[in-house]
């Protein structure tokens, strides 16, 4: 079945530094989504990005579908960015597979 | 924004107990999903459904039943709860808009003693 690999598994930054999170998947995905999980557990959708580049605020997602990879760039990180970031993909079956996440800690 | 609610938010039961987790979405989405989240595993799909009366098996279905009674309501049933089912459970829904973007509920933390 589909597999999703995320890297790095964890990352520690000083406030103001940039971060690049990677997502690689094993088979063609028709849908790709990035999520942020608050330290308290709440999951928030960041991007629905099956292909191309999207921006929102300090976040940029770039998906290269035929290379089966996506990235999430966080610029000028803030302590409130701390939490876990997940990549999730699905194909035509609507069955969604999540990566194991990147745990980000931004220090003041 | 899509609204997905879950109840209860926290639940403690004993081994062998009977537990029902509830999920409701009010966005006329066709698809609904149940996941569990455990440290080191990310989110794993238990069951999902594409409409009332429909049920599809996910990746970790053992020990779980699910039922989709209406388009809005999706229930997860643990009939003989075991400590291995202690986890954080999320419900999600998705529709045909935006190619199936998922919206998540707040989660239910279940502890089986």
mmCIF file of N, CA and C in Angstrom, chain A residues 30-31 33 35 37 40-48 54 84 86 88 90 92-101 103, chain B residues 1 4 31 33 35 37 40-45 48 57-59 88 90 94-95 98-106 109:
data_model
loop_
_atom_site.group_PDB
_atom_site.id
_atom_site.type_symbol
_atom_site.label_atom_id
_atom_site.label_comp_id
_atom_site.label_asym_id
_atom_site.label_seq_id
_atom_site.Cartn_x
_atom_site.Cartn_y
_atom_site.Cartn_z
ATOM 1 N N UNK A 30 -3.266 11.585 -5.674
ATOM 2 C CA UNK A 30 -4.092 12.592 -6.324
ATOM 3 C C UNK A 30 -4.409 13.738 -5.378
ATOM 4 N N UNK A 31 -4.231 13.495 -4.086
ATOM 5 C CA UNK A 31 -4.499 14.545 -3.101
ATOM 6 C C UNK A 31 -3.391 14.529 -2.069
ATOM 7 N N UNK A 33 -2.193 16.734 1.536
ATOM 8 C CA UNK A 33 -2.582 17.741 2.511
ATOM 9 C C UNK A 33 -1.515 17.836 3.603
ATOM 10 N N UNK A 35 -0.892 19.133 7.533
ATOM 11 C CA UNK A 35 -1.605 19.460 8.764
ATOM 12 C C UNK A 35 -0.616 19.914 9.819
ATOM 13 N N UNK A 37 -0.445 19.969 14.031
ATOM 14 C CA UNK A 37 -1.091 19.525 15.260
ATOM 15 C C UNK A 37 -0.562 20.341 16.425
ATOM 16 N N UNK A 40 -1.553 20.624 22.153
ATOM 17 C CA UNK A 40 -2.695 20.095 22.889
ATOM 18 C C UNK A 40 -3.469 19.026 22.140
ATOM 19 N N UNK A 41 -3.149 18.840 20.837
ATOM 20 C CA UNK A 41 -3.766 17.756 20.076
ATOM 21 C C UNK A 41 -4.606 18.175 18.888
ATOM 22 N N UNK A 42 -5.072 19.409 18.849
ATOM 23 C CA UNK A 42 -5.950 19.836 17.759
ATOM 24 C C UNK A 42 -5.222 19.803 16.420
ATOM 25 N N UNK A 43 -5.889 19.221 15.402
ATOM 26 C CA UNK A 43 -5.336 19.137 14.044
ATOM 27 C C UNK A 43 -5.938 20.240 13.180
ATOM 28 N N UNK A 44 -5.061 20.936 12.493
ATOM 29 C CA UNK A 44 -5.493 22.035 11.645
ATOM 30 C C UNK A 44 -4.946 21.810 10.246
ATOM 31 N N UNK A 45 -5.780 21.960 9.253
ATOM 32 C CA UNK A 45 -5.319 21.849 7.876
ATOM 33 C C UNK A 45 -4.550 23.109 7.495
ATOM 34 N N UNK A 46 -3.340 22.915 6.968
ATOM 35 C CA UNK A 46 -2.533 24.045 6.510
ATOM 36 C C UNK A 46 -2.700 24.268 5.016
ATOM 37 N N UNK A 47 -2.504 23.195 4.269
ATOM 38 C CA UNK A 47 -2.577 23.278 2.823
ATOM 39 C C UNK A 47 -3.247 22.038 2.269
ATOM 40 N N UNK A 48 -4.075 22.253 1.268
ATOM 41 C CA UNK A 48 -4.473 21.189 0.375
ATOM 42 C C UNK A 48 -3.703 21.465 -0.908
ATOM 43 N N UNK A 54 1.940 26.720 -3.050
ATOM 44 C CA UNK A 54 0.933 27.550 -2.400
ATOM 45 C C UNK A 54 1.572 28.265 -1.220
ATOM 46 N N UNK A 84 3.564 19.562 15.832
ATOM 47 C CA UNK A 84 3.894 18.485 14.903
ATOM 48 C C UNK A 84 3.215 18.725 13.566
ATOM 49 N N UNK A 86 2.173 17.170 9.860
ATOM 50 C CA UNK A 86 1.898 15.916 9.156
ATOM 51 C C UNK A 86 1.614 16.171 7.685
ATOM 52 N N UNK A 88 -0.223 14.098 4.516
ATOM 53 C CA UNK A 88 -1.162 12.993 4.276
ATOM 54 C C UNK A 88 -1.517 12.950 2.804
ATOM 55 N N UNK A 90 -3.747 10.782 -0.456
ATOM 56 C CA UNK A 90 -4.755 9.809 -0.822
ATOM 57 C C UNK A 90 -4.796 9.705 -2.333
ATOM 58 N N UNK A 92 -7.321 7.683 -5.629
ATOM 59 C CA UNK A 92 -8.718 7.665 -6.048
ATOM 60 C C UNK A 92 -9.628 6.870 -5.119
ATOM 61 N N UNK A 93 -9.062 6.077 -4.241
ATOM 62 C CA UNK A 93 -9.891 5.297 -3.322
ATOM 63 C C UNK A 93 -10.393 6.127 -2.150
ATOM 64 N N UNK A 94 -9.898 7.338 -1.992
ATOM 65 C CA UNK A 94 -10.239 8.199 -0.852
ATOM 66 C C UNK A 94 -9.682 7.698 0.475
ATOM 67 N N UNK A 95 -8.901 6.650 0.435
ATOM 68 C CA UNK A 95 -8.254 6.175 1.655
ATOM 69 C C UNK A 95 -7.024 7.050 1.889
ATOM 70 N N UNK A 96 -6.918 7.611 3.073
ATOM 71 C CA UNK A 96 -5.885 8.592 3.380
ATOM 72 C C UNK A 96 -4.792 7.943 4.213
ATOM 73 N N UNK A 97 -3.544 8.196 3.857
ATOM 74 C CA UNK A 97 -2.394 7.676 4.589
ATOM 75 C C UNK A 97 -1.569 8.850 5.109
ATOM 76 N N UNK A 98 -1.264 8.810 6.382
ATOM 77 C CA UNK A 98 -0.481 9.866 7.019
ATOM 78 C C UNK A 98 0.969 9.458 7.190
ATOM 79 N N UNK A 99 1.863 10.432 7.114
ATOM 80 C CA UNK A 99 3.221 10.219 7.552
ATOM 81 C C UNK A 99 3.281 10.255 9.072
ATOM 82 N N UNK A 100 4.442 9.964 9.628
ATOM 83 C CA UNK A 100 4.589 9.921 11.079
ATOM 84 C C UNK A 100 4.891 11.286 11.677
ATOM 85 N N UNK A 101 5.039 12.299 10.829
ATOM 86 C CA UNK A 101 5.122 13.661 11.328
ATOM 87 C C UNK A 101 6.526 14.157 11.573
ATOM 88 N N UNK A 103 8.265 16.738 14.289
ATOM 89 C CA UNK A 103 8.032 17.477 15.526
ATOM 90 C C UNK A 103 8.957 18.680 15.550
ATOM 91 N N UNK B 1 -15.866 27.514 7.536
ATOM 92 C CA UNK B 1 -15.010 26.339 7.730
ATOM 93 C C UNK B 1 -15.842 25.135 8.163
ATOM 94 N N UNK B 4 -16.671 19.657 12.502
ATOM 95 C CA UNK B 4 -16.732 18.262 12.906
ATOM 96 C C UNK B 4 -16.639 18.239 14.431
ATOM 97 N N UNK B 31 -17.752 11.663 2.822
ATOM 98 C CA UNK B 31 -16.822 10.766 3.476
ATOM 99 C C UNK B 31 -16.623 11.145 4.942
ATOM 100 N N UNK B 33 -14.315 9.531 8.491
ATOM 101 C CA UNK B 33 -13.178 8.662 8.822
ATOM 102 C C UNK B 33 -12.988 8.598 10.340
ATOM 103 N N UNK B 35 -9.739 7.700 12.912
ATOM 104 C CA UNK B 35 -8.314 7.442 13.056
ATOM 105 C C UNK B 35 -7.979 7.268 14.528
ATOM 106 N N UNK B 37 -4.420 7.835 16.975
ATOM 107 C CA UNK B 37 -3.078 8.394 16.970
ATOM 108 C C UNK B 37 -2.319 7.919 18.188
ATOM 109 N N UNK B 40 4.691 7.644 17.772
ATOM 110 C CA UNK B 40 5.528 6.849 16.878
ATOM 111 C C UNK B 40 4.809 6.299 15.665
ATOM 112 N N UNK B 41 3.481 6.447 15.623
ATOM 113 C CA UNK B 41 2.727 5.894 14.490
ATOM 114 C C UNK B 41 1.983 6.949 13.684
ATOM 115 N N UNK B 42 1.947 8.145 14.112
ATOM 116 C CA UNK B 42 1.138 9.128 13.407
ATOM 117 C C UNK B 42 -0.326 8.753 13.517
ATOM 118 N N UNK B 43 -1.105 9.085 12.502
ATOM 119 C CA UNK B 43 -2.527 8.754 12.476
ATOM 120 C C UNK B 43 -2.727 7.519 11.612
ATOM 121 N N UNK B 44 -3.498 6.586 12.133
ATOM 122 C CA UNK B 44 -3.774 5.363 11.392
ATOM 123 C C UNK B 44 -5.274 5.205 11.216
ATOM 124 N N UNK B 45 -5.662 4.836 10.012
ATOM 125 C CA UNK B 45 -7.068 4.766 9.645
ATOM 126 C C UNK B 45 -7.696 3.481 10.162
ATOM 127 N N UNK B 48 -13.686 3.859 7.517
ATOM 128 C CA UNK B 48 -14.225 5.056 6.885
ATOM 129 C C UNK B 48 -15.496 4.695 6.138
ATOM 130 N N UNK B 57 -13.215 -0.766 5.368
ATOM 131 C CA UNK B 57 -12.200 -1.157 6.332
ATOM 132 C C UNK B 57 -10.932 -0.348 6.103
ATOM 133 N N UNK B 58 -10.369 0.136 7.210
ATOM 134 C CA UNK B 58 -9.124 0.887 7.136
ATOM 135 C C UNK B 58 -7.917 -0.013 7.336
ATOM 136 N N UNK B 59 -6.871 0.547 7.906
ATOM 137 C CA UNK B 59 -5.610 -0.182 8.052
ATOM 138 C C UNK B 59 -5.481 -0.910 9.396
ATOM 139 N N UNK B 88 -5.568 8.338 21.240
ATOM 140 C CA UNK B 88 -6.290 9.552 20.884
ATOM 141 C C UNK B 88 -7.002 9.276 19.565
ATOM 142 N N UNK B 90 -9.434 10.406 16.405
ATOM 143 C CA UNK B 90 -9.903 11.534 15.618
ATOM 144 C C UNK B 90 -10.927 11.073 14.595
ATOM 145 N N UNK B 94 -14.761 14.572 4.673
ATOM 146 C CA UNK B 94 -14.342 15.222 3.439
ATOM 147 C C UNK B 94 -15.458 15.108 2.425
ATOM 148 N N UNK B 95 -15.473 16.081 1.526
ATOM 149 C CA UNK B 95 -16.498 16.082 0.503
ATOM 150 C C UNK B 95 -15.883 16.093 -0.870
ATOM 151 N N UNK B 98 -12.800 20.700 -3.311
ATOM 152 C CA UNK B 98 -11.351 20.736 -3.128
ATOM 153 C C UNK B 98 -10.753 19.324 -3.161
ATOM 154 N N UNK B 99 -11.388 18.472 -3.951
ATOM 155 C CA UNK B 99 -10.811 17.152 -4.181
ATOM 156 C C UNK B 99 -10.735 16.274 -2.962
ATOM 157 N N UNK B 100 -11.494 16.552 -1.943
ATOM 158 C CA UNK B 100 -11.496 15.681 -0.777
ATOM 159 C C UNK B 100 -10.641 16.168 0.370
ATOM 160 N N UNK B 101 -10.462 17.466 0.516
ATOM 161 C CA UNK B 101 -9.718 17.981 1.656
ATOM 162 C C UNK B 101 -10.385 17.548 2.955
ATOM 163 N N UNK B 102 -9.591 17.092 3.901
ATOM 164 C CA UNK B 102 -10.126 16.562 5.154
ATOM 165 C C UNK B 102 -10.213 17.634 6.227
ATOM 166 N N UNK B 103 -11.292 17.537 7.019
ATOM 167 C CA UNK B 103 -11.493 18.402 8.173
ATOM 168 C C UNK B 103 -11.631 17.511 9.397
ATOM 169 N N UNK B 104 -10.899 17.863 10.466
ATOM 170 C CA UNK B 104 -10.834 17.006 11.632
ATOM 171 C C UNK B 104 -11.629 17.546 12.809
ATOM 172 N N UNK B 105 -12.148 16.607 13.612
ATOM 173 C CA UNK B 105 -12.731 16.945 14.890
ATOM 174 C C UNK B 105 -11.649 17.164 15.929
ATOM 175 N N UNK B 106 -12.029 17.531 17.152
ATOM 176 C CA UNK B 106 -11.057 17.882 18.187
ATOM 177 C C UNK B 106 -10.383 16.690 18.845
ATOM 178 N N UNK B 109 -9.880 11.440 23.792
ATOM 179 C CA UNK B 109 -8.803 10.695 24.452
ATOM 180 C C UNK B 109 -9.421 9.544 25.238
#
